[in-house]
mmCIF file of N, CA and C in Angstrom:
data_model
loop_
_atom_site.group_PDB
_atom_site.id
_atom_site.type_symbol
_atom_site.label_atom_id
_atom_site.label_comp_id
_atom_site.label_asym_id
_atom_site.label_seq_id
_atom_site.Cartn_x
_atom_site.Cartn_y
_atom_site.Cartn_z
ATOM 1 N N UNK A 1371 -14.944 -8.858 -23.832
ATOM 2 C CA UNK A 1371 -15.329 -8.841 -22.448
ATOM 3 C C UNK A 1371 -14.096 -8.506 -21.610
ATOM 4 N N UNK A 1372 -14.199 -7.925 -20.336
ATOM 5 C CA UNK A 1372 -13.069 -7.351 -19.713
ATOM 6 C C UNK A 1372 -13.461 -7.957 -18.296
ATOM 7 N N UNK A 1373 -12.518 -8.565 -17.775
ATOM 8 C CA UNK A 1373 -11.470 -9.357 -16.738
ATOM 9 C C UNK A 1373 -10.967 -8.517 -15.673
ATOM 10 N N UNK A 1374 -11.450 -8.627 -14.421
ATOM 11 C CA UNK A 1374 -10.551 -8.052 -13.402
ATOM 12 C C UNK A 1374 -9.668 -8.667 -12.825
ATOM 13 N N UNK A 1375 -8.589 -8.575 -12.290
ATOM 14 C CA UNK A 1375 -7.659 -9.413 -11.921
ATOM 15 C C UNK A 1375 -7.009 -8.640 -10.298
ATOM 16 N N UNK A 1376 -7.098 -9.324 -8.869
ATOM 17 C CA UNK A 1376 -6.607 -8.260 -7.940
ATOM 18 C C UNK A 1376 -5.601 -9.189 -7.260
ATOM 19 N N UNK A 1377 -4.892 -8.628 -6.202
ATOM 20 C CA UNK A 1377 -4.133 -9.670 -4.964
ATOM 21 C C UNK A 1377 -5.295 -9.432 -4.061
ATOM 22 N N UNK A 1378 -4.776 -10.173 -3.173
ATOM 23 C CA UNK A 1378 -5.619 -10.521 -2.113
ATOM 24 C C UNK A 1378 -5.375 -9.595 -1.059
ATOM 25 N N UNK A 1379 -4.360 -8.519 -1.297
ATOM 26 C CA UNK A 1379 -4.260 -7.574 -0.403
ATOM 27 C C UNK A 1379 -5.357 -7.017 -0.669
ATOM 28 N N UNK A 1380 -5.817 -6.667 -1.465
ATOM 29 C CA UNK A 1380 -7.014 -5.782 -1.974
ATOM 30 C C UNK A 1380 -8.032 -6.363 -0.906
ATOM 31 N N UNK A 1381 -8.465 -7.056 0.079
ATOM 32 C CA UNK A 1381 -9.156 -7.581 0.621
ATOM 33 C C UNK A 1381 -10.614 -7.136 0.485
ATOM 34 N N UNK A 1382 -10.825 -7.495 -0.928
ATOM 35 C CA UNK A 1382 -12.125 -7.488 -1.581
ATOM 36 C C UNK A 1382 -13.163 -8.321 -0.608
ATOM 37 N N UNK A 1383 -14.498 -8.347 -0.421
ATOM 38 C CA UNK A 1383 -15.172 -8.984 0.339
ATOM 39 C C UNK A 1383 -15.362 -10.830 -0.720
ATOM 40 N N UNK A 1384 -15.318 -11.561 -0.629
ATOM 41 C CA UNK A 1384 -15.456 -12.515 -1.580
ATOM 42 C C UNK A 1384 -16.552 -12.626 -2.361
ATOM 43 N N UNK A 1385 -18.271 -12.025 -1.346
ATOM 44 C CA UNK A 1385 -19.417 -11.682 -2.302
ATOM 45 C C UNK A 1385 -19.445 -11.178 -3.204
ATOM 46 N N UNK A 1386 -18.817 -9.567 -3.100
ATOM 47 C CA UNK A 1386 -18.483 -9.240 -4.230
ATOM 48 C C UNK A 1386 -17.792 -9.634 -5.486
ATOM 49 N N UNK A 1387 -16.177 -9.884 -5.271
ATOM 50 C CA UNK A 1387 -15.611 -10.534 -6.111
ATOM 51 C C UNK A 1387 -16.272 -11.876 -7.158
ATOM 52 N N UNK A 1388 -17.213 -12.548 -6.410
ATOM 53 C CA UNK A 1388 -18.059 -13.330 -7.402
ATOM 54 C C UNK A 1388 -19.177 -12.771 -8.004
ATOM 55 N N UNK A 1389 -20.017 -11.619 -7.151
ATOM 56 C CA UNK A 1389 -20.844 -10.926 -7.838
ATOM 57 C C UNK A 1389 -20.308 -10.372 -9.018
ATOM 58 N N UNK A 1390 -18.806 -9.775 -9.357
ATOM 59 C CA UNK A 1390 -18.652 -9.216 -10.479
ATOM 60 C C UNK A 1390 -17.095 -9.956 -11.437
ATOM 61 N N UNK A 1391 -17.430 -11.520 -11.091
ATOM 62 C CA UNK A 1391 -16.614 -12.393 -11.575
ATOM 63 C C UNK A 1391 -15.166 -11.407 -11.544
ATOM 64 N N UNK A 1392 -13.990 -11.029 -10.917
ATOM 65 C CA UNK A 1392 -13.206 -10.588 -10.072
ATOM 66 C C UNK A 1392 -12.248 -11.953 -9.718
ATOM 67 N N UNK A 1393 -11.329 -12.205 -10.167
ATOM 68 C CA UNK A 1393 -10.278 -13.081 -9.447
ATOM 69 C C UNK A 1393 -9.759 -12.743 -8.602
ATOM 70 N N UNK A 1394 -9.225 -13.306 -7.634
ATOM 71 C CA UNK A 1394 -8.421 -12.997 -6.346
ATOM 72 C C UNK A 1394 -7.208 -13.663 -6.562
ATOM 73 N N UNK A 1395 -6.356 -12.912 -6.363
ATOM 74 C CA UNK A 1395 -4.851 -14.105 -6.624
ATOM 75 C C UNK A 1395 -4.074 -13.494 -5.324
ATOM 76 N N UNK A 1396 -4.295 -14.948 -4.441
ATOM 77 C CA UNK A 1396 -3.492 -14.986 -2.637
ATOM 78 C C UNK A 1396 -2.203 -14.307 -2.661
ATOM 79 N N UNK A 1397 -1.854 -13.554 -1.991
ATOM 80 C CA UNK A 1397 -0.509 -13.269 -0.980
ATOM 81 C C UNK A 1397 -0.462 -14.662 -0.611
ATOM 82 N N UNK A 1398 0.747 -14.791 0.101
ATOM 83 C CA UNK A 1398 1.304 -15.657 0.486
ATOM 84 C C UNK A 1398 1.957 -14.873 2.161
ATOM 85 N N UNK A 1399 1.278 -15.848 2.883
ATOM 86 C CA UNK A 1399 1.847 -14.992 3.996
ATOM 87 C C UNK A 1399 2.581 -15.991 5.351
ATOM 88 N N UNK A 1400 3.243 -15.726 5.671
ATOM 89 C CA UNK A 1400 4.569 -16.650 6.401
ATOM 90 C C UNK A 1400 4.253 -16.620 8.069
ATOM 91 N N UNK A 1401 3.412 -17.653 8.933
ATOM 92 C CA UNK A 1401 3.575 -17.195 9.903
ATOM 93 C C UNK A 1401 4.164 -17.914 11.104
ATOM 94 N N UNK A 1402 5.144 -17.384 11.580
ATOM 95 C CA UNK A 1402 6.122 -18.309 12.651
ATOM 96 C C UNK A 1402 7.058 -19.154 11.204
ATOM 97 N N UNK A 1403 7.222 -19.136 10.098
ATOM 98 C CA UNK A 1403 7.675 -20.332 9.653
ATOM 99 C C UNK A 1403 7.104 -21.340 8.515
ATOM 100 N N UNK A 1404 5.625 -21.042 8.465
ATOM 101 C CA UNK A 1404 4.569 -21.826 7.971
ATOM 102 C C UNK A 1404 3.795 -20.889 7.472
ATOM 103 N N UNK A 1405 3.925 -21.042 5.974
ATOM 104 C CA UNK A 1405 2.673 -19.862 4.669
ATOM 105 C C UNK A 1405 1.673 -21.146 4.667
ATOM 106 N N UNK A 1406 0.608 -19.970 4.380
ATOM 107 C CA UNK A 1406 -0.160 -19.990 3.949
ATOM 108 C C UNK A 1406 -1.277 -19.321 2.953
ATOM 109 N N UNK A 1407 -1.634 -19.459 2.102
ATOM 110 C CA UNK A 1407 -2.484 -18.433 1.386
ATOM 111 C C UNK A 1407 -3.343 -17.194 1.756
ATOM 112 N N UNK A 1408 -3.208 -16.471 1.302
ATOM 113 C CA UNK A 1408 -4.498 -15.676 2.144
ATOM 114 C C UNK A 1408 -5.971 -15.636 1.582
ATOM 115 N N UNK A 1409 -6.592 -15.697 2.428
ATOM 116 C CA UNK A 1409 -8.154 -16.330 1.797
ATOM 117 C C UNK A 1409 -8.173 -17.218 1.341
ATOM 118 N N UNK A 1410 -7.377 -18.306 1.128
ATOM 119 C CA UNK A 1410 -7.737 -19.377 0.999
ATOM 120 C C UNK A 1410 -7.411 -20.608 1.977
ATOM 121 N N UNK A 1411 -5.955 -20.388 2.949
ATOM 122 C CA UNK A 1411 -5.562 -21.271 3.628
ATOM 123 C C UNK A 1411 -5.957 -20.344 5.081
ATOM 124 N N UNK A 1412 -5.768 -19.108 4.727
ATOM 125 C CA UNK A 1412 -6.146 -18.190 6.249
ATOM 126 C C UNK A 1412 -6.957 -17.102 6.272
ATOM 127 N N UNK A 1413 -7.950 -17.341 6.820
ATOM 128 C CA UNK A 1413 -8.667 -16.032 7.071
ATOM 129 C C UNK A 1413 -7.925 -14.832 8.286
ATOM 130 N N UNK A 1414 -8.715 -14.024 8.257
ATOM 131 C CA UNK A 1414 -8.327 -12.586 9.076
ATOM 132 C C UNK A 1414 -8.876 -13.619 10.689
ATOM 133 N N UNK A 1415 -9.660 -14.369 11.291
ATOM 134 C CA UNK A 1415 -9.668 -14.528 12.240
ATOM 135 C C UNK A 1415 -8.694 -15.302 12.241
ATOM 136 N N UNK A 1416 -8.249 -16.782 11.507
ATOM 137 C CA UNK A 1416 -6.981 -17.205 11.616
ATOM 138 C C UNK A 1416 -5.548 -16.503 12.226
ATOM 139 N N UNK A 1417 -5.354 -15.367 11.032
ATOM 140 C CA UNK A 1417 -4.405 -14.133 11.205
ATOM 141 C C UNK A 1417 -4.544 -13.932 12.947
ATOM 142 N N UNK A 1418 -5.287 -13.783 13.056
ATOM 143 C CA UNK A 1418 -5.311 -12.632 14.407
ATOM 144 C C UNK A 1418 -4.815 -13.941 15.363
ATOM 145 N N UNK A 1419 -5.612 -15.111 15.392
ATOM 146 C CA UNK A 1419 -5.446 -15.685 16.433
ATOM 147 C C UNK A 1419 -4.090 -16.534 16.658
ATOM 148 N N UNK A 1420 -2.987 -15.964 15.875
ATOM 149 C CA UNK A 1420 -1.336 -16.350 16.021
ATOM 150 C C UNK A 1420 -1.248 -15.518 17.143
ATOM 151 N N UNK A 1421 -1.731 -14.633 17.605
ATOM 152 C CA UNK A 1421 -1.522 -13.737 18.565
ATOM 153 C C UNK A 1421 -2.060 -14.443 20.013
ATOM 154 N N UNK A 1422 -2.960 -15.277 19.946
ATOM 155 C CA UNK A 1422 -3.462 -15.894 21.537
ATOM 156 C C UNK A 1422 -2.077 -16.127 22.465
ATOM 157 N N UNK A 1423 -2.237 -16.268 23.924
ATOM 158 C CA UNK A 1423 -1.867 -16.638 24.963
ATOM 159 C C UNK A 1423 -0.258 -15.552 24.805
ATOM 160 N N UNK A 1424 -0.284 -14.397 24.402
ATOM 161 C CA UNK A 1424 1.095 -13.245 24.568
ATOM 162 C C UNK A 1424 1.966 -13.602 23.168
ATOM 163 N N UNK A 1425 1.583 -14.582 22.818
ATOM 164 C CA UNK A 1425 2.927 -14.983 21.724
ATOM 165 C C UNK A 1425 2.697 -13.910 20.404
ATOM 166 N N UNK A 1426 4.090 -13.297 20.437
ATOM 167 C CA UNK A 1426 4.623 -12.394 19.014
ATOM 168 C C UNK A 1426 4.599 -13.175 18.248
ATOM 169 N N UNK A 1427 4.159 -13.366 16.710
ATOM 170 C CA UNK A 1427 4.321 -14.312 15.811
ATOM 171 C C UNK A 1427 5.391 -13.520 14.844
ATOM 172 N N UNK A 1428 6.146 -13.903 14.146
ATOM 173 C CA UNK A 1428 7.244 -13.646 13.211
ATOM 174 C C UNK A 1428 5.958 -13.642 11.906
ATOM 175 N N UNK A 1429 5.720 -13.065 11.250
ATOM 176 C CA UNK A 1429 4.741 -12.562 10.128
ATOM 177 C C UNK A 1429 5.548 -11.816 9.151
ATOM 178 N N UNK A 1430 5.711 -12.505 7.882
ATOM 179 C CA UNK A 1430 5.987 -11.944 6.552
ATOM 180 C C UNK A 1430 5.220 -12.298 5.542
ATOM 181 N N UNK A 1431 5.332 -11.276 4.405
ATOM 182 C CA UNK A 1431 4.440 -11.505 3.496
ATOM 183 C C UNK A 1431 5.137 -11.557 2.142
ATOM 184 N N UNK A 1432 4.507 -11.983 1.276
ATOM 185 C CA UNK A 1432 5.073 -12.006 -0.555
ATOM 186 C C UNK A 1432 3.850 -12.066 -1.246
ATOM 187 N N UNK A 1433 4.552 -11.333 -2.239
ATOM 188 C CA UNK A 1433 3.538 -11.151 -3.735
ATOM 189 C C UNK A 1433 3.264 -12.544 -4.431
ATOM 190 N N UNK A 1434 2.034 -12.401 -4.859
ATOM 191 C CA UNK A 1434 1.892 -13.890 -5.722
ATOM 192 C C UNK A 1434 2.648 -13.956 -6.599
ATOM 193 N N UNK A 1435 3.049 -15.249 -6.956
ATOM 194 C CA UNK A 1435 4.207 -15.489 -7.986
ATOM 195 C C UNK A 1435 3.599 -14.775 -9.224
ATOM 196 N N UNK A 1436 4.385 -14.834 -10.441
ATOM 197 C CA UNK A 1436 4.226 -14.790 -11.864
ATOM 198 C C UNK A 1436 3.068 -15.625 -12.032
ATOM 199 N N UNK A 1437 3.720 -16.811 -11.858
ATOM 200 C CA UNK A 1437 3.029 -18.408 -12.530
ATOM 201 C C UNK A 1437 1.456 -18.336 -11.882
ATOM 202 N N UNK A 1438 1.007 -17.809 -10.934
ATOM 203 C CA UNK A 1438 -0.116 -17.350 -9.970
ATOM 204 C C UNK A 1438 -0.920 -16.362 -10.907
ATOM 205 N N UNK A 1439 -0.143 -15.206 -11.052
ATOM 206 C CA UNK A 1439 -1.147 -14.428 -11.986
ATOM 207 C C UNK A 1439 -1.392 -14.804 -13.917
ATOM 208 N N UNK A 1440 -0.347 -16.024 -13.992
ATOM 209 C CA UNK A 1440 -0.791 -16.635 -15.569
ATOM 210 C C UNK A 1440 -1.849 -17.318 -15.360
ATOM 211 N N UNK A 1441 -2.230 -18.202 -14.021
ATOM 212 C CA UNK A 1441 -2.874 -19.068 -13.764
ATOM 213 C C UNK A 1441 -4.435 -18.411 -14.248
ATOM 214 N N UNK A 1442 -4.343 -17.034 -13.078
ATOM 215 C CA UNK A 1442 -5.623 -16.183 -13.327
ATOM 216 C C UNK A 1442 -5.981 -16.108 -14.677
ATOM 217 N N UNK A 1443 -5.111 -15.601 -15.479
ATOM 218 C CA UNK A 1443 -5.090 -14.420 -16.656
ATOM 219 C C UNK A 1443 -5.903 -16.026 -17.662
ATOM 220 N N UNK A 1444 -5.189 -16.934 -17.435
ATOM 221 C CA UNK A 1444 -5.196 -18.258 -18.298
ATOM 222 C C UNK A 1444 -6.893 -18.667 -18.139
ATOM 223 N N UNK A 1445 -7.379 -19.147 -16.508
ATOM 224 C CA UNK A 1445 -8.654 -18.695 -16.353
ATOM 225 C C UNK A 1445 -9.491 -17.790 -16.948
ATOM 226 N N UNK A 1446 -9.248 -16.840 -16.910
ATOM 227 C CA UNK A 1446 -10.383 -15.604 -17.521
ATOM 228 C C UNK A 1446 -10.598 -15.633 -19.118
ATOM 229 N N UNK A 1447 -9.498 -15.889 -19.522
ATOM 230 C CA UNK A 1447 -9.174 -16.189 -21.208
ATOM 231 C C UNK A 1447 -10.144 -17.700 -21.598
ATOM 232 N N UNK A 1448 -10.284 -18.457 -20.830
ATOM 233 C CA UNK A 1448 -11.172 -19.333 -20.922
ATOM 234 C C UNK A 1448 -12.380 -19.405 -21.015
ATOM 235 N N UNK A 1449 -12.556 -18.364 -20.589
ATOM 236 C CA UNK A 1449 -13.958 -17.827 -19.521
ATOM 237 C C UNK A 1449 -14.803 -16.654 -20.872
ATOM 238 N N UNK A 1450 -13.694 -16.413 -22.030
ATOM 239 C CA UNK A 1450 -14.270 -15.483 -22.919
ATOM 240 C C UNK A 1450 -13.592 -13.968 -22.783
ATOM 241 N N UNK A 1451 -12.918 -14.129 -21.715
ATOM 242 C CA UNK A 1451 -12.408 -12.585 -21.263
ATOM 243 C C UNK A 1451 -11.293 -12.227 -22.661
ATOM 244 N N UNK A 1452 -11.152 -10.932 -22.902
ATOM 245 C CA UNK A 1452 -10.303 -10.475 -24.545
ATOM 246 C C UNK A 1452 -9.515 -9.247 -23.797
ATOM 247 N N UNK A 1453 -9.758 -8.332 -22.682
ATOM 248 C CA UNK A 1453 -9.328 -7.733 -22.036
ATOM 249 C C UNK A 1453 -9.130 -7.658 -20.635
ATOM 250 N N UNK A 1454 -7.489 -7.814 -19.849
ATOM 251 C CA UNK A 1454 -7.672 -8.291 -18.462
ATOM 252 C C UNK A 1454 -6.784 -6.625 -17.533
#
């Protein structure tokens, strides 16, 4: 059985991703100071609304760790998956 594995940049719709069992493994995204996951700790309306009342937010981003995509890979292998 074969395993998809994406980041969360891919901003897959989440229906889908469960319609075709699809892992999501979060960015990590920094805002003002304070990460949070993406899709899981922040949605896109979250995102946007660092922007209310004029304020520039300082926004950086990072790749999911290693240990993040073993987590996945470790999941799917559980799951019956033989190709990821």
């Amino acid at each position: 059985m074969i395993g998809l594995v994406v980041d969360s940049n891919r901003q897959m719709p989440a229906d889908l991703a469960e319609r075709w069992g699809v892992v999501v493994v979060p960015l990590t995204v920094t805002i003002d100071g304070s990460d949070f996951l993406e899709g899981v700790d922040l949605d896109a309306d979250e995102f946007y609304a660092a922007w209310s009342d004029g304020h520039e937010p300082k926004i950086e981003t990072s790749q999911p760790s290693p240990g993040a995509f073993v987590a996945a890979y470790t999941a799917l292998a559980e799951r019956g998956v033989t190709e990821i």
